[in-house]
Amino acid sequence: LRNLSLAAPDGQQGSGSDTDCDNRSLKWHLPLKELYKMACAFYKEKSGKAIHLSYEDNLKLVAFTQQAAHGPLDPSKAPQLGMFDVIGKDRRIAWQHLGTITKLQAMEGFIDLLDRLCPQFKPYVEAIKKDREEKAQQAQAEEARRREQVEKEKEKLAELKRIEDEKNREEVQRRQLQDALNQQTYHQFKDYAEKQFPGNPEQQAVLIRQLQNEHYHQYMQQLQAQVASNFSHMRATSVDSDVAEVDGGNGGMGEQQTGFQIDQATSAKESSQLEYKEQCDSDDESGEYAVISPANMWTKPDVKLFKQEVTSGKGDGVIRVGHGDTITVSLATSSVTFTVIVGYRRCPVIAHDQFTREFD
């Protein structure tokens, strides 16, 4: 055992600080003491099974554990060893060779030596770190879900409380309203009940309650109907206002439509004239002449009176005159011109306020 080397890590026997040890342990991304516990657990679990170390290496590792647990060896305080305790003597000599290094330096020495002797140690630590990270992530996710669930429960309870408060408030208002109605109708219903059940206060009370409940329900129905009617009126007013705004914004379109209607009337007139002319040509070719009745201006001589009767009448403005011929009156957009188109035997008569006539 004289060649057994148990020098402190990096050759700094007794001169290294705890801070230096903590800084050197950062390469493992774990606190030194926590890493040392992992190393001890790995050594106890794997020694003689997954790993097989020499006698000298085992003495070194045990010496580091003694130094980490008790500090430098003090022979005066150390217990006496037996005469045949060879292993105990070797371990004490290995411990004594560590000198005065600190407990943290001894922990680091144990970790470094185990890492050099056992390639499986580093993957073992990495697996533990990964497992811890996964568990930490799962714990964080679980905590987030728990907080979210708590928030949802709070919101649900708050909503239920709000609904319950709303119901209570409505119930209080209903009772107040019903009490007010009952006070107003009590004497009237009481007189009626006394006439229906004279000398029977119990039946009178039952009838009064029944009448009061019916009166309350009727009152609520009327109130709901009134609210619905007011709402419908407000909505209709709003729609009328919107329509008025749209009509005001589309004034030019109305003029275009009017012009389009005039063009249609002109086209209809030209089409009728052409149709009549073709018919006349056909009659000339056949040698027969169509009998055309002379055109009359009006069935009534007063055009103003005629217009007043038509505009004041009901229906679609169709009147019957004479022997049953139909006269259709169409009102133009102009406030001055009043046009009547009479279809009689394919000979149109167009008349207006100036009493002019056109015959084709």
GROMACS .gro file of C-alpha atoms in nm:
model
  360
    1LEU     CA    1   0.000   0.000   0.000
    2ARG     CA    2   0.298   0.233   0.001
    3ASN     CA    3   0.240   0.322  -0.367
    4LEU     CA    4  -0.126   0.411  -0.301
    5SER     CA    5  -0.189   0.767  -0.422
    6LEU     CA    6  -0.470   0.952  -0.247
    7ALA     CA    7  -0.370   1.308  -0.331
    8ALA     CA    8  -0.635   1.572  -0.328
    9PRO     CA    9  -0.793   1.663  -0.664
   10ASP     CA   10  -0.582   1.888  -0.883
   11GLY     CA   11  -0.292   1.844  -0.639
   12GLN     CA   12  -0.434   2.105  -0.397
   13GLN     CA   13  -0.418   1.927  -0.067
   14GLY     CA   14  -0.591   2.134   0.198
   15SER     CA   15  -0.573   2.455  -0.004
   16GLY     CA   16  -0.895   2.431  -0.211
   17SER     CA   17  -1.203   2.625  -0.104
   18ASP     CA   18  -1.565   2.511  -0.099
   19THR     CA   19  -1.647   2.768  -0.366
   20ASP     CA   20  -1.392   2.617  -0.603
   21CYS     CA   21  -1.551   2.277  -0.552
   22ASP     CA   22  -1.897   2.415  -0.622
   23ASN     CA   23  -1.770   2.585  -0.939
   24ARG     CA   24  -1.604   2.267  -1.063
   25SER     CA   25  -1.926   2.074  -1.004
   26LEU     CA   26  -2.110   2.296  -1.250
   27LYS     CA   27  -1.999   2.074  -1.537
   28TRP     CA   28  -2.255   1.823  -1.410
   29HIS     CA   29  -2.525   2.091  -1.382
   30LEU     CA   30  -2.606   1.961  -1.036
   31PRO     CA   31  -2.520   2.075  -0.683
   32LEU     CA   32  -2.210   1.902  -0.547
   33LYS     CA   33  -2.378   1.746  -0.246
   34GLU     CA   34  -2.664   1.615  -0.454
   35LEU     CA   35  -2.424   1.474  -0.709
   36TYR     CA   36  -2.219   1.315  -0.431
   37LYS     CA   37  -2.529   1.136  -0.300
   38MET     CA   38  -2.593   1.002  -0.651
   39ALA     CA   39  -2.233   0.881  -0.674
   40CYS     CA   40  -2.252   0.701  -0.339
   41ALA     CA   41  -2.581   0.537  -0.438
   42PHE     CA   42  -2.434   0.429  -0.771
   43TYR     CA   43  -2.123   0.286  -0.600
   44LYS     CA   44  -2.322   0.086  -0.347
   45GLU     CA   45  -2.568  -0.039  -0.608
   46LYS     CA   46  -2.324  -0.132  -0.885
   47SER     CA   47  -2.009  -0.235  -0.695
   48GLY     CA   48  -1.941  -0.604  -0.745
   49LYS     CA   49  -2.231  -0.630  -0.995
   50ALA     CA   50  -2.218  -0.399  -1.294
   51ILE     CA   51  -1.870  -0.270  -1.211
   52HIS     CA   52  -1.567  -0.451  -1.076
   53LEU     CA   53  -1.293  -0.234  -0.921
   54SER     CA   54  -0.953  -0.326  -0.787
   55TYR     CA   55  -0.875  -0.342  -0.418
   56GLU     CA   56  -0.670  -0.022  -0.432
   57ASP     CA   57  -0.946   0.171  -0.614
   58ASN     CA   58  -1.199   0.059  -0.355
   59LEU     CA   59  -0.965   0.182  -0.077
   60LYS     CA   60  -0.941   0.522  -0.242
   61LEU     CA   61  -1.316   0.557  -0.280
   62VAL     CA   62  -1.380   0.451   0.081
   63ALA     CA   63  -1.115   0.698   0.202
   64PHE     CA   64  -1.289   0.980   0.020
   65THR     CA   65  -1.621   0.886   0.181
   66GLN     CA   66  -1.457   0.886   0.528
   67GLN     CA   67  -1.299   1.227   0.465
   68ALA     CA   68  -1.635   1.364   0.334
   69ALA     CA   69  -1.818   1.232   0.638
   70HIS     CA   70  -1.572   1.307   0.922
   71GLY     CA   71  -1.306   1.540   0.785
   72PRO     CA   72  -0.930   1.477   0.818
   73LEU     CA   73  -0.825   1.172   1.018
   74ASP     CA   74  -0.735   1.238   1.386
   75PRO     CA   75  -0.548   0.925   1.512
   76SER     CA   76  -0.606   1.022   1.875
   77LYS     CA   77  -0.979   1.009   1.828
   78ALA     CA   78  -0.986   0.711   1.597
   79PRO     CA   79  -1.094   0.379   1.754
   80GLN     CA   80  -0.836   0.104   1.803
   81LEU     CA   81  -0.820  -0.158   1.530
   82GLY     CA   82  -0.786  -0.530   1.589
   83MET     CA   83  -0.460  -0.710   1.535
   84PHE     CA   84  -0.597  -0.907   1.240
   85ASP     CA   85  -0.806  -0.622   1.089
   86VAL     CA   86  -0.591  -0.580   0.779
   87ILE     CA   87  -0.861  -0.415   0.566
   88GLY     CA   88  -0.936  -0.169   0.843
   89LYS     CA   89  -0.570  -0.073   0.871
   90ASP     CA   90  -0.543  -0.026   0.492
   91ARG     CA   91  -0.851   0.196   0.487
   92ARG     CA   92  -0.717   0.409   0.772
   93ILE     CA   93  -0.385   0.451   0.593
   94ALA     CA   94  -0.570   0.558   0.274
   95TRP     CA   95  -0.778   0.802   0.474
   96GLN     CA   96  -0.468   0.945   0.642
   97HIS     CA   97  -0.304   1.003   0.301
   98LEU     CA   98  -0.585   1.247   0.211
   99GLY     CA   99  -0.437   1.496   0.455
  100THR     CA  100  -0.638   1.806   0.537
  101ILE     CA  101  -0.862   1.845   0.233
  102THR     CA  102  -1.211   1.969   0.310
  103LYS     CA  103  -1.526   1.762   0.307
  104LEU     CA  104  -1.641   1.919  -0.019
  105GLN     CA  105  -1.306   1.847  -0.180
  106ALA     CA  106  -1.337   1.489  -0.066
  107MET     CA  107  -1.682   1.469  -0.225
  108GLU     CA  108  -1.545   1.605  -0.551
  109GLY     CA  109  -1.253   1.361  -0.536
  110PHE     CA  110  -1.491   1.070  -0.492
  111ILE     CA  111  -1.702   1.184  -0.790
  112ASP     CA  112  -1.405   1.241  -1.020
  113LEU     CA  113  -1.245   0.907  -0.932
  114LEU     CA  114  -1.571   0.719  -0.978
  115ASP     CA  115  -1.627   0.890  -1.312
  116ARG     CA  116  -1.280   0.787  -1.433
  117LEU     CA  117  -1.318   0.429  -1.313
  118CYS     CA  118  -1.681   0.373  -1.420
  119PRO     CA  119  -1.792   0.498  -1.765
  120GLN     CA  120  -2.148   0.400  -1.670
  121PHE     CA  121  -2.165   0.670  -1.401
  122LYS     CA  122  -2.218   0.966  -1.630
  123PRO     CA  123  -2.510   0.807  -1.824
  124TYR     CA  124  -2.655   0.708  -1.487
  125VAL     CA  125  -2.651   1.072  -1.375
  126GLU     CA  126  -2.787   1.194  -1.710
  127ALA     CA  127  -3.076   0.948  -1.686
  128ILE     CA  128  -3.161   1.070  -1.337
  129LYS     CA  129  -3.144   1.433  -1.453
  130LYS     CA  130  -3.370   1.361  -1.751
  131ASP     CA  131  -3.618   1.177  -1.535
  132ARG     CA  132  -3.624   1.468  -1.290
  133GLU     CA  133  -3.674   1.719  -1.569
  134GLU     CA  134  -3.963   1.519  -1.711
  135LYS     CA  135  -4.119   1.489  -1.370
  136ALA     CA  136  -4.070   1.862  -1.314
  137GLN     CA  137  -4.236   1.940  -1.648
  138GLN     CA  138  -4.521   1.705  -1.567
  139ALA     CA  139  -4.555   1.868  -1.227
  140GLN     CA  140  -4.562   2.212  -1.388
  141ALA     CA  141  -4.822   2.101  -1.642
  142GLU     CA  142  -5.026   1.942  -1.368
  143GLU     CA  143  -5.000   2.257  -1.161
  144ALA     CA  144  -5.111   2.464  -1.460
  145ARG     CA  145  -5.408   2.234  -1.518
  146ARG     CA  146  -5.491   2.247  -1.149
  147ARG     CA  147  -5.483   2.628  -1.149
  148GLU     CA  148  -5.693   2.636  -1.464
  149GLN     CA  149  -5.942   2.398  -1.306
  150VAL     CA  150  -5.952   2.611  -0.993
  151GLU     CA  151  -6.014   2.922  -1.203
  152LYS     CA  152  -6.293   2.748  -1.392
  153GLU     CA  153  -6.448   2.636  -1.066
  154LYS     CA  154  -6.428   2.990  -0.934
  155GLU     CA  155  -6.589   3.127  -1.249
  156LYS     CA  156  -6.858   2.860  -1.234
  157LEU     CA  157  -6.931   2.935  -0.871
  158ALA     CA  158  -6.937   3.307  -0.944
  159GLU     CA  159  -7.180   3.251  -1.232
  160LEU     CA  160  -7.402   3.031  -1.017
  161LYS     CA  161  -7.395   3.292  -0.743
  162ARG     CA  162  -7.483   3.564  -0.994
  163ILE     CA  163  -7.774   3.359  -1.127
  164GLU     CA  164  -7.890   3.284  -0.775
  165ASP     CA  165  -7.867   3.650  -0.678
  166GLU     CA  166  -8.058   3.744  -0.992
  167LYS     CA  167  -8.329   3.493  -0.909
  168ASN     CA  168  -8.348   3.621  -0.552
  169ARG     CA  169  -8.369   3.978  -0.675
  170GLU     CA  170  -8.644   3.890  -0.922
  171GLU     CA  171  -8.828   3.699  -0.651
  172VAL     CA  172  -8.808   3.998  -0.417
  173GLN     CA  173  -8.937   4.227  -0.690
  174ARG     CA  174  -9.214   3.982  -0.773
  175ARG     CA  175  -9.321   3.963  -0.410
  176GLN     CA  176  -9.312   4.338  -0.373
  177LEU     CA  177  -9.523   4.382  -0.684
  178GLN     CA  178  -9.766   4.111  -0.579
  179ASP     CA  179  -9.794   4.256  -0.229
  180ALA     CA  180  -9.868   4.598  -0.374
  181LEU     CA  181 -10.137   4.453  -0.603
  182ASN     CA  182 -10.283   4.251  -0.317
  183GLN     CA  183 -10.309   4.561  -0.102
  184GLN     CA  184 -10.491   4.746  -0.379
  185THR     CA  185 -10.743   4.468  -0.444
  186TYR     CA  186 -10.779   4.321  -0.097
  187HIS     CA  187 -11.093   4.508   0.010
  188GLN     CA  188 -11.263   4.453  -0.325
  189PHE     CA  189 -11.189   4.081  -0.322
  190LYS     CA  190 -11.280   4.059   0.046
  191ASP     CA  191 -11.624   4.205  -0.018
  192TYR     CA  192 -11.675   3.962  -0.303
  193ALA     CA  193 -11.561   3.665  -0.094
  194GLU     CA  194 -11.793   3.762   0.192
  195LYS     CA  195 -12.084   3.759  -0.051
  196GLN     CA  196 -11.982   3.421  -0.192
  197PHE     CA  197 -11.909   3.252   0.143
  198PRO     CA  198 -12.087   3.442   0.418
  199GLY     CA  199 -11.981   3.340   0.765
  200ASN     CA  200 -11.695   3.119   0.639
  201PRO     CA  201 -11.360   3.299   0.690
  202GLU     CA  202 -11.153   3.002   0.570
  203GLN     CA  203 -11.329   2.978   0.234
  204GLN     CA  204 -11.317   3.353   0.205
  205ALA     CA  205 -10.937   3.352   0.257
  206VAL     CA  206 -10.894   3.077  -0.002
  207LEU     CA  207 -11.103   3.266  -0.255
  208ILE     CA  208 -10.921   3.592  -0.186
  209ARG     CA  209 -10.583   3.427  -0.245
  210GLN     CA  210 -10.710   3.267  -0.562
  211LEU     CA  211 -10.844   3.595  -0.696
  212GLN     CA  212 -10.526   3.777  -0.602
  213ASN     CA  213 -10.310   3.518  -0.784
  214GLU     CA  214 -10.528   3.538  -1.093
  215HIS     CA  215 -10.516   3.916  -1.084
  216TYR     CA  216 -10.136   3.909  -1.053
  217HIS     CA  217 -10.096   3.672  -1.352
  218GLN     CA  218 -10.333   3.882  -1.563
  219TYR     CA  219 -10.140   4.194  -1.471
  220MET     CA  220  -9.809   4.030  -1.570
  221GLN     CA  221  -9.954   3.912  -1.902
  222GLN     CA  222 -10.076   4.261  -1.983
  223LEU     CA  223  -9.740   4.407  -1.883
  224GLN     CA  224  -9.553   4.162  -2.107
  225ALA     CA  225  -9.787   4.235  -2.397
  226GLN     CA  226  -9.735   4.608  -2.350
  227VAL     CA  227  -9.357   4.568  -2.344
  228ALA     CA  228  -9.369   4.354  -2.661
  229SER     CA  229  -9.589   4.611  -2.832
  230ASN     CA  230  -9.355   4.894  -2.740
  231PHE     CA  231  -9.059   4.695  -2.866
  232SER     CA  232  -9.233   4.623  -3.198
  233HIS     CA  233  -9.321   4.989  -3.235
  234MET     CA  234  -8.963   5.095  -3.165
  235ARG     CA  235  -8.831   4.842  -3.416
  236ALA     CA  236  -9.077   4.955  -3.683
  237THR     CA  237  -8.980   5.318  -3.622
  238SER     CA  238  -8.614   5.228  -3.657
  239VAL     CA  239  -8.680   5.040  -3.982
  240ASP     CA  240  -8.876   5.335  -4.124
  241SER     CA  241  -8.591   5.568  -4.034
  242ASP     CA  242  -8.339   5.341  -4.208
  243VAL     CA  243  -8.558   5.319  -4.517
  244ALA     CA  244  -8.592   5.697  -4.527
  245GLU     CA  245  -8.214   5.733  -4.512
  246VAL     CA  246  -8.169   5.480  -4.793
  247ASP     CA  247  -8.430   5.656  -5.009
  248GLY     CA  248  -8.260   5.990  -4.948
  249GLY     CA  249  -7.926   5.845  -5.052
  250ASN     CA  250  -8.074   5.687  -5.370
  251GLY     CA  251  -8.250   5.992  -5.512
  252GLY     CA  252  -8.058   5.972  -5.837
  253MET     CA  253  -8.158   5.608  -5.874
  254GLY     CA  254  -8.527   5.706  -5.847
  255GLU     CA  255  -8.483   5.952  -6.132
  256GLN     CA  256  -8.313   5.682  -6.338
  257GLN     CA  257  -8.604   5.446  -6.273
  258THR     CA  258  -8.851   5.718  -6.378
  259GLY     CA  259  -8.661   5.775  -6.701
  260PHE     CA  260  -8.657   5.401  -6.762
  261GLN     CA  261  -9.037   5.385  -6.717
  262ILE     CA  262  -9.085   5.668  -6.969
  263ASP     CA  263  -8.863   5.486  -7.218
  264GLN     CA  264  -9.068   5.172  -7.167
  265ALA     CA  265  -9.392   5.364  -7.233
  266THR     CA  266  -9.245   5.515  -7.550
  267SER     CA  267  -9.131   5.172  -7.669
  268ALA     CA  268  -9.477   5.029  -7.599
  269LYS     CA  269  -9.637   5.310  -7.798
  270GLU     CA  270  -9.406   5.254  -8.097
  271SER     CA  271  -9.469   4.880  -8.081
  272SER     CA  272  -9.847   4.936  -8.082
  273GLN     CA  273  -9.821   5.176  -8.374
  274LEU     CA  274  -9.612   4.928  -8.572
  275GLU     CA  275  -9.853   4.647  -8.495
  276TYR     CA  276 -10.150   4.856  -8.604
  277LYS     CA  277  -9.973   4.961  -8.924
  278GLU     CA  278  -9.895   4.599  -9.014
  279GLN     CA  279 -10.257   4.505  -8.955
  280CYS     CA  280 -10.376   4.788  -9.177
  281ASP     CA  281 -10.139   4.681  -9.454
  282SER     CA  282 -10.271   4.329  -9.425
  283ASP     CA  283 -10.629   4.454  -9.454
  284ASP     CA  284 -10.537   4.657  -9.768
  285GLU     CA  285 -10.391   4.352  -9.933
  286SER     CA  286 -10.703   4.149  -9.866
  287GLY     CA  287 -10.923   4.420 -10.006
  288GLU     CA  288 -11.120   4.460  -9.689
  289TYR     CA  289 -11.114   4.763  -9.466
  290ALA     CA  290 -11.140   4.743  -9.091
  291VAL     CA  291 -11.429   4.926  -8.936
  292ILE     CA  292 -11.281   5.176  -8.692
  293SER     CA  293 -11.501   5.357  -8.447
  294PRO     CA  294 -11.438   5.725  -8.412
  295ALA     CA  295 -11.214   5.808  -8.117
  296ASN     CA  296 -11.375   5.978  -7.825
  297MET     CA  297 -11.187   6.196  -7.582
  298TRP     CA  298 -11.350   6.095  -7.253
  299THR     CA  299 -11.654   5.908  -7.136
  300LYS     CA  300 -11.702   6.202  -6.903
  301PRO     CA  301 -11.644   6.554  -7.029
  302ASP     CA  302 -11.469   6.686  -6.718
  303VAL     CA  303 -11.116   6.548  -6.702
  304LYS     CA  304 -11.051   6.700  -6.357
  305LEU     CA  305 -11.359   6.539  -6.211
  306PHE     CA  306 -11.259   6.214  -6.379
  307LYS     CA  307 -10.913   6.230  -6.219
  308GLN     CA  308 -11.057   6.307  -5.877
  309GLU     CA  309 -11.294   6.012  -5.893
  310VAL     CA  310 -11.017   5.780  -6.004
  311THR     CA  311 -10.765   5.895  -5.743
  312SER     CA  312 -11.021   5.888  -5.462
  313GLY     CA  313 -11.148   5.543  -5.548
  314LYS     CA  314 -11.022   5.211  -5.413
  315GLY     CA  315 -10.859   4.921  -5.591
  316ASP     CA  316 -10.598   4.935  -5.865
  317GLY     CA  317 -10.746   5.233  -6.059
  318VAL     CA  318 -10.952   5.027  -6.309
  319ILE     CA  319 -11.298   5.159  -6.394
  320ARG     CA  320 -11.567   5.029  -6.630
  321VAL     CA  321 -11.742   5.261  -6.874
  322GLY     CA  322 -12.002   5.237  -7.137
  323HIS     CA  323 -12.061   4.893  -7.283
  324GLY     CA  324 -11.786   4.725  -7.080
  325ASP     CA  325 -11.460   4.848  -7.236
  326THR     CA  326 -11.179   4.877  -6.981
  327ILE     CA  327 -10.990   5.201  -6.932
  328THR     CA  328 -10.659   5.174  -6.742
  329VAL     CA  329 -10.528   5.492  -6.584
  330SER     CA  330 -10.151   5.513  -6.519
  331LEU     CA  331 -10.015   5.803  -6.315
  332ALA     CA  332  -9.688   5.952  -6.440
  333THR     CA  333  -9.423   6.082  -6.202
  334SER     CA  334  -9.480   6.441  -6.310
  335SER     CA  335  -9.722   6.634  -6.094
  336VAL     CA  336  -9.859   6.818  -6.402
  337THR     CA  337  -9.922   6.552  -6.664
  338PHE     CA  338 -10.200   6.300  -6.617
  339THR     CA  339 -10.192   6.036  -6.889
  340VAL     CA  340 -10.469   5.794  -6.983
  341ILE     CA  341 -10.396   5.512  -7.223
  342VAL     CA  342 -10.709   5.355  -7.370
  343GLY     CA  343 -10.683   5.025  -7.550
  344TYR     CA  344 -10.978   4.991  -7.783
  345ARG     CA  345 -10.967   4.784  -8.099
  346ARG     CA  346 -10.590   4.833  -8.124
  347CYS     CA  347 -10.630   5.208  -8.170
  348PRO     CA  348 -10.460   5.376  -7.873
  349VAL     CA  349 -10.585   5.713  -7.756
  350ILE     CA  350 -10.344   5.916  -7.542
  351ALA     CA  351 -10.490   6.208  -7.350
  352HIS     CA  352 -10.356   6.444  -7.086
  353ASP     CA  353 -10.440   6.771  -6.914
  354GLN     CA  354 -10.380   6.979  -7.228
  355PHE     CA  355 -10.655   6.781  -7.410
  356THR     CA  356 -10.431   6.686  -7.701
  357ARG     CA  357 -10.494   6.358  -7.885
  358GLU     CA  358 -10.287   6.126  -8.092
  359PHE     CA  359 -10.434   5.861  -8.317
  360ASP     CA  360 -10.250   5.603  -8.518
   0.00000   0.00000   0.00000
